mmCIF file of C-alpha atoms and ligand atoms in Angstrom:
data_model
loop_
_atom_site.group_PDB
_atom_site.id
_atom_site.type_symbol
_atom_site.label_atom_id
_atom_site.label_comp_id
_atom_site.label_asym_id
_atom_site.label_seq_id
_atom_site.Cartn_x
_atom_site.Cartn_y
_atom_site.Cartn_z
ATOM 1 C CA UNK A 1 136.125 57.902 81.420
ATOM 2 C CA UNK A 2 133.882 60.566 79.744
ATOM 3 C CA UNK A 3 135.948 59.829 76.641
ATOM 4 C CA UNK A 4 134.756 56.091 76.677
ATOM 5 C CA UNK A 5 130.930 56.552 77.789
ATOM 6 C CA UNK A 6 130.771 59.103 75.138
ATOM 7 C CA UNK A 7 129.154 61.477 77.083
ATOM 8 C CA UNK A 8 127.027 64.175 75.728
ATOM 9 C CA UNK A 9 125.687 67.809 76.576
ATOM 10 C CA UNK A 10 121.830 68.862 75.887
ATOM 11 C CA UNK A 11 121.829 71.936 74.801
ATOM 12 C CA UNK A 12 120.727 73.138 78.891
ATOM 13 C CA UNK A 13 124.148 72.734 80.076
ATOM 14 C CA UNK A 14 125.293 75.288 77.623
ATOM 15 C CA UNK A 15 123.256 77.645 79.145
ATOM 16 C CA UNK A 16 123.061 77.048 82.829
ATOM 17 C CA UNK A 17 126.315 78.259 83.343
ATOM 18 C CA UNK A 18 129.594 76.076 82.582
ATOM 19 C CA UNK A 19 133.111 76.594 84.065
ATOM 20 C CA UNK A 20 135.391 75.740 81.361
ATOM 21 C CA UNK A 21 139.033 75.846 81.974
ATOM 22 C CA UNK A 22 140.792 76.798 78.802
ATOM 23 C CA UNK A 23 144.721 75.221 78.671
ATOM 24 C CA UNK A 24 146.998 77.523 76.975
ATOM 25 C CA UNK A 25 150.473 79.480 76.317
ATOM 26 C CA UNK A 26 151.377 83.347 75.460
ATOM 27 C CA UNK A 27 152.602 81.968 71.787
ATOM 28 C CA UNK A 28 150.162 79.304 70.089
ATOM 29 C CA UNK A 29 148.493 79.941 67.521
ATOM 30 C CA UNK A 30 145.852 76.959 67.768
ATOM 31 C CA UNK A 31 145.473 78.539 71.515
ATOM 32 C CA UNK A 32 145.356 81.789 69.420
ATOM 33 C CA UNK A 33 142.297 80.877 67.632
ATOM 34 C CA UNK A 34 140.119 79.071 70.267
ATOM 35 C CA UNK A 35 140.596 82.380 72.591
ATOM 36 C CA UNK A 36 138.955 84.649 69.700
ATOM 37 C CA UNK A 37 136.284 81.984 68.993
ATOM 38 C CA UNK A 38 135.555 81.853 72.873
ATOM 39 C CA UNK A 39 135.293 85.616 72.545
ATOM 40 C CA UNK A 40 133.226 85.585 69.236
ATOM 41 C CA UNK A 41 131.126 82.941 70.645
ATOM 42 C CA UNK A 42 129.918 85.429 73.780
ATOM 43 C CA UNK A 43 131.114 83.289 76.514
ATOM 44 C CA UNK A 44 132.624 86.808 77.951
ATOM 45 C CA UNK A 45 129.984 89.295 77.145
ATOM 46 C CA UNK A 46 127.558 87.008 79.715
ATOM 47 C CA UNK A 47 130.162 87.236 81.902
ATOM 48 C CA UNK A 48 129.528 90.773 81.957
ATOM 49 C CA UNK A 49 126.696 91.163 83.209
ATOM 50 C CA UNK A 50 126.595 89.812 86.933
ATOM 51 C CA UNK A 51 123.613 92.072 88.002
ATOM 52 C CA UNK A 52 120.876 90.797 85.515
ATOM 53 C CA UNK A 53 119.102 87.937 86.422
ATOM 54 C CA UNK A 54 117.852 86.784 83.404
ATOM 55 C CA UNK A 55 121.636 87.118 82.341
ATOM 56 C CA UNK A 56 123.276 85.366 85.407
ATOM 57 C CA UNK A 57 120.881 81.900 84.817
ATOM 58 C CA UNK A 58 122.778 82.253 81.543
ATOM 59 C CA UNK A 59 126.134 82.771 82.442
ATOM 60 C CA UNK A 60 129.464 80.296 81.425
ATOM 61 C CA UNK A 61 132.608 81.657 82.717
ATOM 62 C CA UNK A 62 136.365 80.324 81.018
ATOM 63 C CA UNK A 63 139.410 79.863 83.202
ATOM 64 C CA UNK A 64 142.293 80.644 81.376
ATOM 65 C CA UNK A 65 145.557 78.050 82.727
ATOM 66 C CA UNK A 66 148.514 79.642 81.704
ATOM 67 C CA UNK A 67 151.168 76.530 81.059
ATOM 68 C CA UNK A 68 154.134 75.271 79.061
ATOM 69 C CA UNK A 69 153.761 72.194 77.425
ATOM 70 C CA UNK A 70 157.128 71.701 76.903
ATOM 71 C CA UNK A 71 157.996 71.404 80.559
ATOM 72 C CA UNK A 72 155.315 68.485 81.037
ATOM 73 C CA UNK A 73 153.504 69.833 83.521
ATOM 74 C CA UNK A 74 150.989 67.839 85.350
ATOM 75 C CA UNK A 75 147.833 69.590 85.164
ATOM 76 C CA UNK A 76 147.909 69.768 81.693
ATOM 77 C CA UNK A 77 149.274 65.876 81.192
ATOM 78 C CA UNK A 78 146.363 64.754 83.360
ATOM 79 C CA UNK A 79 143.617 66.096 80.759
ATOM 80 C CA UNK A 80 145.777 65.438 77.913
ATOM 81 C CA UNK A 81 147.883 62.820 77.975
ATOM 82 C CA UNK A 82 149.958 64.339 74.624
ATOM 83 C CA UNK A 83 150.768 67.285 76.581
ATOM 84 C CA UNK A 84 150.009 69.410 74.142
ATOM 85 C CA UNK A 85 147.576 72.563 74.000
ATOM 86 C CA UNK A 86 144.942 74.049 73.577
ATOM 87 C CA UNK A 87 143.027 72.217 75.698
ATOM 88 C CA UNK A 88 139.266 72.585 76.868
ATOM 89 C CA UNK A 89 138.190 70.968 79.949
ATOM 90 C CA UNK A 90 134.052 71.452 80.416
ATOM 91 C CA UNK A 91 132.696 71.200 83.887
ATOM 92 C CA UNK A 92 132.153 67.713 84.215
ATOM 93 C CA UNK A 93 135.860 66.714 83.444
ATOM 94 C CA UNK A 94 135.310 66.079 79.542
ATOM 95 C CA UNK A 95 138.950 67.416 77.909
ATOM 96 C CA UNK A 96 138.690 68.500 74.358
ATOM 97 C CA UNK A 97 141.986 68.794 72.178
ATOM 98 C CA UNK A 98 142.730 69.929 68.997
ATOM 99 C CA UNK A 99 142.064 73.528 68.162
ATOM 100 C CA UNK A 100 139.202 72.777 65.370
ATOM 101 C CA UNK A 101 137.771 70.147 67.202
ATOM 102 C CA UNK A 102 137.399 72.895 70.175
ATOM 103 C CA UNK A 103 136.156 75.570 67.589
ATOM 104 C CA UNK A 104 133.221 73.432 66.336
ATOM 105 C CA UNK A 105 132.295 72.830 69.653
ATOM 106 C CA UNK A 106 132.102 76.119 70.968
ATOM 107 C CA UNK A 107 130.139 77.473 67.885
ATOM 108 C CA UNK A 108 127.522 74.588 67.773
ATOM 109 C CA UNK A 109 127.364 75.221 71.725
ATOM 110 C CA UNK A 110 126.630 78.695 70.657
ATOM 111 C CA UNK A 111 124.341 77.932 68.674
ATOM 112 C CA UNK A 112 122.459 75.983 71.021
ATOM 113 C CA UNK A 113 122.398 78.831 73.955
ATOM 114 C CA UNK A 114 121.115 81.304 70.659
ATOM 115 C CA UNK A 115 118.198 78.469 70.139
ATOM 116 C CA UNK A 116 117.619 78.252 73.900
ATOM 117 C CA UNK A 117 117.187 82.135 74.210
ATOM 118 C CA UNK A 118 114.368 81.990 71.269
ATOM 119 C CA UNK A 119 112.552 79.024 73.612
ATOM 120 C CA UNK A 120 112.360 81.454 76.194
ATOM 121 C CA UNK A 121 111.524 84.589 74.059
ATOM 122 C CA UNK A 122 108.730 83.014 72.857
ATOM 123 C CA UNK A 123 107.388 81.924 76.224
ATOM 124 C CA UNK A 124 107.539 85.435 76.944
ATOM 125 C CA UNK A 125 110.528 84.724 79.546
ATOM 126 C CA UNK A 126 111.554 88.489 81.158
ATOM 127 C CA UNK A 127 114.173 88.986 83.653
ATOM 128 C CA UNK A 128 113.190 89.934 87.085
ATOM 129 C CA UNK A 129 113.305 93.635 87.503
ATOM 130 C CA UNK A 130 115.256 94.985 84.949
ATOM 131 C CA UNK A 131 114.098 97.039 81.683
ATOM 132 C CA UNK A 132 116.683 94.234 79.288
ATOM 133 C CA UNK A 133 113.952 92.012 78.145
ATOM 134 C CA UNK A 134 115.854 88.324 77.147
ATOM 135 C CA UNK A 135 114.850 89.347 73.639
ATOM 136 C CA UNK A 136 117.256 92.394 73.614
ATOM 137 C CA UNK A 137 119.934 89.997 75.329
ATOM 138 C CA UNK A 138 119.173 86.917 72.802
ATOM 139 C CA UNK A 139 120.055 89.712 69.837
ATOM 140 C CA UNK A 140 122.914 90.419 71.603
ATOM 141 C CA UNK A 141 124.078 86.529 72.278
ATOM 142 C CA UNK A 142 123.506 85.091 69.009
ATOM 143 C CA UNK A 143 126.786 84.213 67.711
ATOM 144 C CA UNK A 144 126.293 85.427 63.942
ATOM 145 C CA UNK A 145 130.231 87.014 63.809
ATOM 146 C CA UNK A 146 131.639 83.824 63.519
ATOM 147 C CA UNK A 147 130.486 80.718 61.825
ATOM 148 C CA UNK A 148 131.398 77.245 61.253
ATOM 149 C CA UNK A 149 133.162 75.636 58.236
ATOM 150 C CA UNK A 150 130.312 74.458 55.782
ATOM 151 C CA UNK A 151 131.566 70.975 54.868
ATOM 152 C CA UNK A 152 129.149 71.468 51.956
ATOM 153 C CA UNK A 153 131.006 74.312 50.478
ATOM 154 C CA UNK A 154 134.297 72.484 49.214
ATOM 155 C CA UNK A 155 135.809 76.375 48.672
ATOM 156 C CA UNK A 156 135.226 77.030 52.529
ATOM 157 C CA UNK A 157 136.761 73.560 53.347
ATOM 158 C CA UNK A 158 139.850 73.988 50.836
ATOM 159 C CA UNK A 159 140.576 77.503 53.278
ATOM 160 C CA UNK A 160 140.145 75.625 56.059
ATOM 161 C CA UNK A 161 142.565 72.855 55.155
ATOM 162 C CA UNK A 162 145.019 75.352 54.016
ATOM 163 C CA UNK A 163 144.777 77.586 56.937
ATOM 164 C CA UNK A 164 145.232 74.951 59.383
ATOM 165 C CA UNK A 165 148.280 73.060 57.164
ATOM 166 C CA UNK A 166 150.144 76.370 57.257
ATOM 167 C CA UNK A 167 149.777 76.499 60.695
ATOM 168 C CA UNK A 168 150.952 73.417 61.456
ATOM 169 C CA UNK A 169 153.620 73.613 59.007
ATOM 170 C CA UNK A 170 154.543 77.023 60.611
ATOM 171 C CA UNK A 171 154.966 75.774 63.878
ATOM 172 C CA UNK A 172 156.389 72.236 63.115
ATOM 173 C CA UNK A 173 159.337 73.472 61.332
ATOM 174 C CA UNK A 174 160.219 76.318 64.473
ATOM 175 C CA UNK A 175 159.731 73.295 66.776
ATOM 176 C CA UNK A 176 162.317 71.019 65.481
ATOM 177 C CA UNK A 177 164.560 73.900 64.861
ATOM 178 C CA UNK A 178 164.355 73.833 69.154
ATOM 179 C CA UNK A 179 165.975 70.444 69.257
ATOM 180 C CA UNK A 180 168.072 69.763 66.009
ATOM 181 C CA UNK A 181 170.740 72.248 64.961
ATOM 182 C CA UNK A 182 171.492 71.783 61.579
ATOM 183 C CA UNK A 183 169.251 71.890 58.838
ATOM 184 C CA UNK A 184 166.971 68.379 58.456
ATOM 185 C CA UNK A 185 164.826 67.619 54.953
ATOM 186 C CA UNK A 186 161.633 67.818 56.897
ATOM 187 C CA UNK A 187 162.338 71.888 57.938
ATOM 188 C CA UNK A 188 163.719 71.651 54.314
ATOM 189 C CA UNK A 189 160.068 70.522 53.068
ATOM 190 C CA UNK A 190 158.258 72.683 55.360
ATOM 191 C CA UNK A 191 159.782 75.907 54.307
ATOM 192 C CA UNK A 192 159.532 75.402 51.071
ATOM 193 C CA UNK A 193 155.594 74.668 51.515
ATOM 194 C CA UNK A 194 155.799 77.853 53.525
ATOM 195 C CA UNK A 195 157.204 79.804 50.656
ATOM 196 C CA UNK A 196 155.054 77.992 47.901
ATOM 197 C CA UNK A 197 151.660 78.538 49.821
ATOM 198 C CA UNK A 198 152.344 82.331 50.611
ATOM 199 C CA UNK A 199 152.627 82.806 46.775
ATOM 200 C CA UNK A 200 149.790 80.721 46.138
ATOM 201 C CA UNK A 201 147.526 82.211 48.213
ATOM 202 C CA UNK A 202 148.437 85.694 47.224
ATOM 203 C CA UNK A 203 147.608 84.528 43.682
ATOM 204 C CA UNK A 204 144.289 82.898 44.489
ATOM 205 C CA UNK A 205 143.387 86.368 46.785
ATOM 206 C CA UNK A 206 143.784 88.396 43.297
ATOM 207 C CA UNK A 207 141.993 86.449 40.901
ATOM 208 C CA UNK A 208 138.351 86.554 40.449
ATOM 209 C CA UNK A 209 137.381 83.378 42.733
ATOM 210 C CA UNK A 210 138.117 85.012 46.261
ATOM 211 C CA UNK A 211 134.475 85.252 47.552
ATOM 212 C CA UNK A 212 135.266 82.625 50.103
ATOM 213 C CA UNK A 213 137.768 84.661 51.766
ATOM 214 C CA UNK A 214 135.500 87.498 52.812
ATOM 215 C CA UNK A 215 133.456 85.033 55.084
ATOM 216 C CA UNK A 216 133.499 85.331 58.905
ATOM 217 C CA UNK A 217 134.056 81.932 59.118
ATOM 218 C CA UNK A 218 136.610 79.484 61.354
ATOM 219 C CA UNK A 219 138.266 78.195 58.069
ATOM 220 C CA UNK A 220 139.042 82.659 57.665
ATOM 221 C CA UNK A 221 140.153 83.090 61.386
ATOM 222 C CA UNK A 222 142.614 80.129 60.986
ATOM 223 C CA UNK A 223 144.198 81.467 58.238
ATOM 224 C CA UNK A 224 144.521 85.129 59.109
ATOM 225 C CA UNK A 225 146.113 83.889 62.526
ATOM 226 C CA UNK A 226 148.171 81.193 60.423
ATOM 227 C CA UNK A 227 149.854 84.558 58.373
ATOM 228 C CA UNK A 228 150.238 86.402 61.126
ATOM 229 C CA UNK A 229 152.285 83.833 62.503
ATOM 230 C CA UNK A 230 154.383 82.925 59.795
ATOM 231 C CA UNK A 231 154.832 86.997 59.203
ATOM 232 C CA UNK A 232 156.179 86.791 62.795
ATOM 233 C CA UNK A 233 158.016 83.424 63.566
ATOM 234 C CA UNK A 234 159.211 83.102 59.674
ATOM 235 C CA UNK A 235 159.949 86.744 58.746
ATOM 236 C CA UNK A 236 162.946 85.743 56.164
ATOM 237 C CA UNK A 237 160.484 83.803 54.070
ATOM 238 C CA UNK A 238 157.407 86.037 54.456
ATOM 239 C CA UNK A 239 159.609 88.847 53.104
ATOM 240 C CA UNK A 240 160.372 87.270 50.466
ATOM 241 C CA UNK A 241 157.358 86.243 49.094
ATOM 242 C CA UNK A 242 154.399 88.165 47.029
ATOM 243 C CA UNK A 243 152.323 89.254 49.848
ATOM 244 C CA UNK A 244 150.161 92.403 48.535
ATOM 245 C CA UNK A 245 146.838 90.710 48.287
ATOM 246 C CA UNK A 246 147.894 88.985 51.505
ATOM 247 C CA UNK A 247 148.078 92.266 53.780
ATOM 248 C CA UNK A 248 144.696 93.263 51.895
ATOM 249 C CA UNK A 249 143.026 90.242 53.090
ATOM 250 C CA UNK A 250 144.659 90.817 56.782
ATOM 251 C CA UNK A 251 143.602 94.219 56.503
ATOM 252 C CA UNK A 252 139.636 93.756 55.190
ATOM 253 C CA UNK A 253 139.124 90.859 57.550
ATOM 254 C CA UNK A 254 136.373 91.160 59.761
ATOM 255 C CA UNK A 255 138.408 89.211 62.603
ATOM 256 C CA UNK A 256 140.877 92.410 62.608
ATOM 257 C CA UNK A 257 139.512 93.990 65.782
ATOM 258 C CA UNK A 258 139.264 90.818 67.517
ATOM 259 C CA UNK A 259 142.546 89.770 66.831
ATOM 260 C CA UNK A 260 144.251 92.870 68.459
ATOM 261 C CA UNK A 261 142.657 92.060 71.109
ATOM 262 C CA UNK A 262 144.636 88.578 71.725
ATOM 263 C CA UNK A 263 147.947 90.142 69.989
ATOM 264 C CA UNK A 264 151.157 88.489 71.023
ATOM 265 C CA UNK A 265 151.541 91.951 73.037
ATOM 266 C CA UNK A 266 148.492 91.211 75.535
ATOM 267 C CA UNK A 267 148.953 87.543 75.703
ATOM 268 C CA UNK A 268 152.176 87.839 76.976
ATOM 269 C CA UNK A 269 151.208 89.207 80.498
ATOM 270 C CA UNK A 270 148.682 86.307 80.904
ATOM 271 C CA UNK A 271 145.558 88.093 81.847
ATOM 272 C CA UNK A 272 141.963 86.379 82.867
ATOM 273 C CA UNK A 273 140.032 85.974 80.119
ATOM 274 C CA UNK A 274 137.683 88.673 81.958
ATOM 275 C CA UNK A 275 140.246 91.319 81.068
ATOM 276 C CA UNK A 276 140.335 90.431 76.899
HETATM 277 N N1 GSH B 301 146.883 70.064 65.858
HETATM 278 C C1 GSH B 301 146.961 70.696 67.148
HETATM 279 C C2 GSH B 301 148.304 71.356 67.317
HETATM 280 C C3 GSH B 301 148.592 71.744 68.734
HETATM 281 C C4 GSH B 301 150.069 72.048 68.977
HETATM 282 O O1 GSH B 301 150.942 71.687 68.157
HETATM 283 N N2 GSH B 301 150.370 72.721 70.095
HETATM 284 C C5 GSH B 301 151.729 73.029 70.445
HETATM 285 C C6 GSH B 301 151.881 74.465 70.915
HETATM 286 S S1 GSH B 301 151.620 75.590 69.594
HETATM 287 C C7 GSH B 301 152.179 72.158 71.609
HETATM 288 O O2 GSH B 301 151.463 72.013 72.563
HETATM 289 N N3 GSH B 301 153.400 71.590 71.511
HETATM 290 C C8 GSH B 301 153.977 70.764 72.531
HETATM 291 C C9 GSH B 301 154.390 69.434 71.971
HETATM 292 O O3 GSH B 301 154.273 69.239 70.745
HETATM 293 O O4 GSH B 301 154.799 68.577 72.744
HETATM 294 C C10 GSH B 301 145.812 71.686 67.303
HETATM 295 O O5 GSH B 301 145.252 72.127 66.291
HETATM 296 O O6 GSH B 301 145.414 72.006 68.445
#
């Protein structure tokens, strides 16, 4: 219903203190991505922080729903009828799909709680008996380690496409290797994209126009989680491509930290997003 009335949240409800239940599994790398932009986007470091007042008005909290999508299962069909993940259902029922889609939101929502906090700075807003004045904690909130994609900067968007192709790619050719045997042309095609983009990219990352890559942007954090999972899920063909310049960008990325964080490793025993 919220779908067709086209709801839409002022930038208060960021703020006020959302339950969001975040649809997931141990493995995704789309659900990969949306758990370090919820975590680069502060939702947990408010969570933090039950005792301040100021803080508490301010709080959102995400419930992470551990499921398979494979099985069907009915919780996730009901706020996605493609049965597919990640999913993010707001408090008032609205169920956003597709990672990027999810991304944006949660930065622009970011955004929004950042522009709140200055409102209320500059009406001189303090939290009830505590030393934190909401200026220290609006410094603290304001999402500035992870940006957007600027549509206006077509090298930023080119990342982004390629990021999120691999990805798909990536994950499209292990999925059909779940339900057809031999080898089909459209696996064929896909690991041969895999292959050519790997080289490609390791090319592009050594010539002179690799500025784009060193920004702590969403287009960035899709493709360092897109490598990691083709290093992983397609070892045979990341072995055998050029990858120098590739482990150089995994290794200066300023998404490093935040990525061990959500490794395959602590996914796997499904803990509360509290605990990341
Ligand atoms: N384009 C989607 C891809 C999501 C996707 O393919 N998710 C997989 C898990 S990694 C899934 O739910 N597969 C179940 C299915 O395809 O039925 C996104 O960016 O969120």
């Amino acid at each position: 219903l919220s779908l067709l009335t086209g709801y839409r949240l002022s930038p208060l409800n960021y703020v006020k203190g959302m339950t969001m239940k975040l649809y997931l599994n141990e493995t995704s790398p789309f659900s990969r991505v949306v758990l370090a932009t919820a975590m680069l986007t502060n939702i947990k470091r408010l969570n933090q922080r039950p005792t301040d007042e100021g803080a508490k008005a301010l709080t959102g909290t995400l419930d992470l729903i551990w499921v398979d999508p494979w099985q069907s299962p009915d919780n996730l069909k009901a706020v996605n009828p493609f049965c597919t993940i990640p999913v993010l259902e707001l408090d008032n029922g609205t169920a956003l799909s597709e990672s990027a889609c999810i991304c944006e939101y949660l930065i622009a929502a970011a955004q929004a709680k950042t522009e709140f906090h200055k409102q209320l700075n500059t009406e001189s807003y303090k939290p009830v008996n505590t030393e934190s004045t909401i200026s220290s904690q609006a410094n603290e909130d304001i999402s500035e380690q992870l940006v957007g994609v600027n549509y206006l900067d077509a090298a930023s968007v080119a990342i982004m496409g390629f990021g999120k192709t691999m990805m798909e790619t990536a994950f499209r050719t292990l999925a059909l290797g779940r339900f057809i045997d031999s080898t089909n042309p459209l696996s064929d095609r896909g690991n041969a994209g895999l292959a050519a983009s790997l080289n490609r990219l390791d090319n592009d990352l050594s010539s002179t126009q690799q500025a784009g890559y060193i920004q702590a942007d969403l287009a960035n954090l899709y493709l360092y989680v897109a490598i990691e999972y083709v290093q992983f899920r397609h070892s045979e063909i990341f072995n055998k491509a050029v990858t120098a310049q590739i482990a150089a960008f995994l290794e200066q990325s300023p998404f490093k930290g935040i990525l061990n964080r959500v490794s395959l490793a602590v996914l796997s025993s499904k803990p509360d997003f509290s605990a990341l």
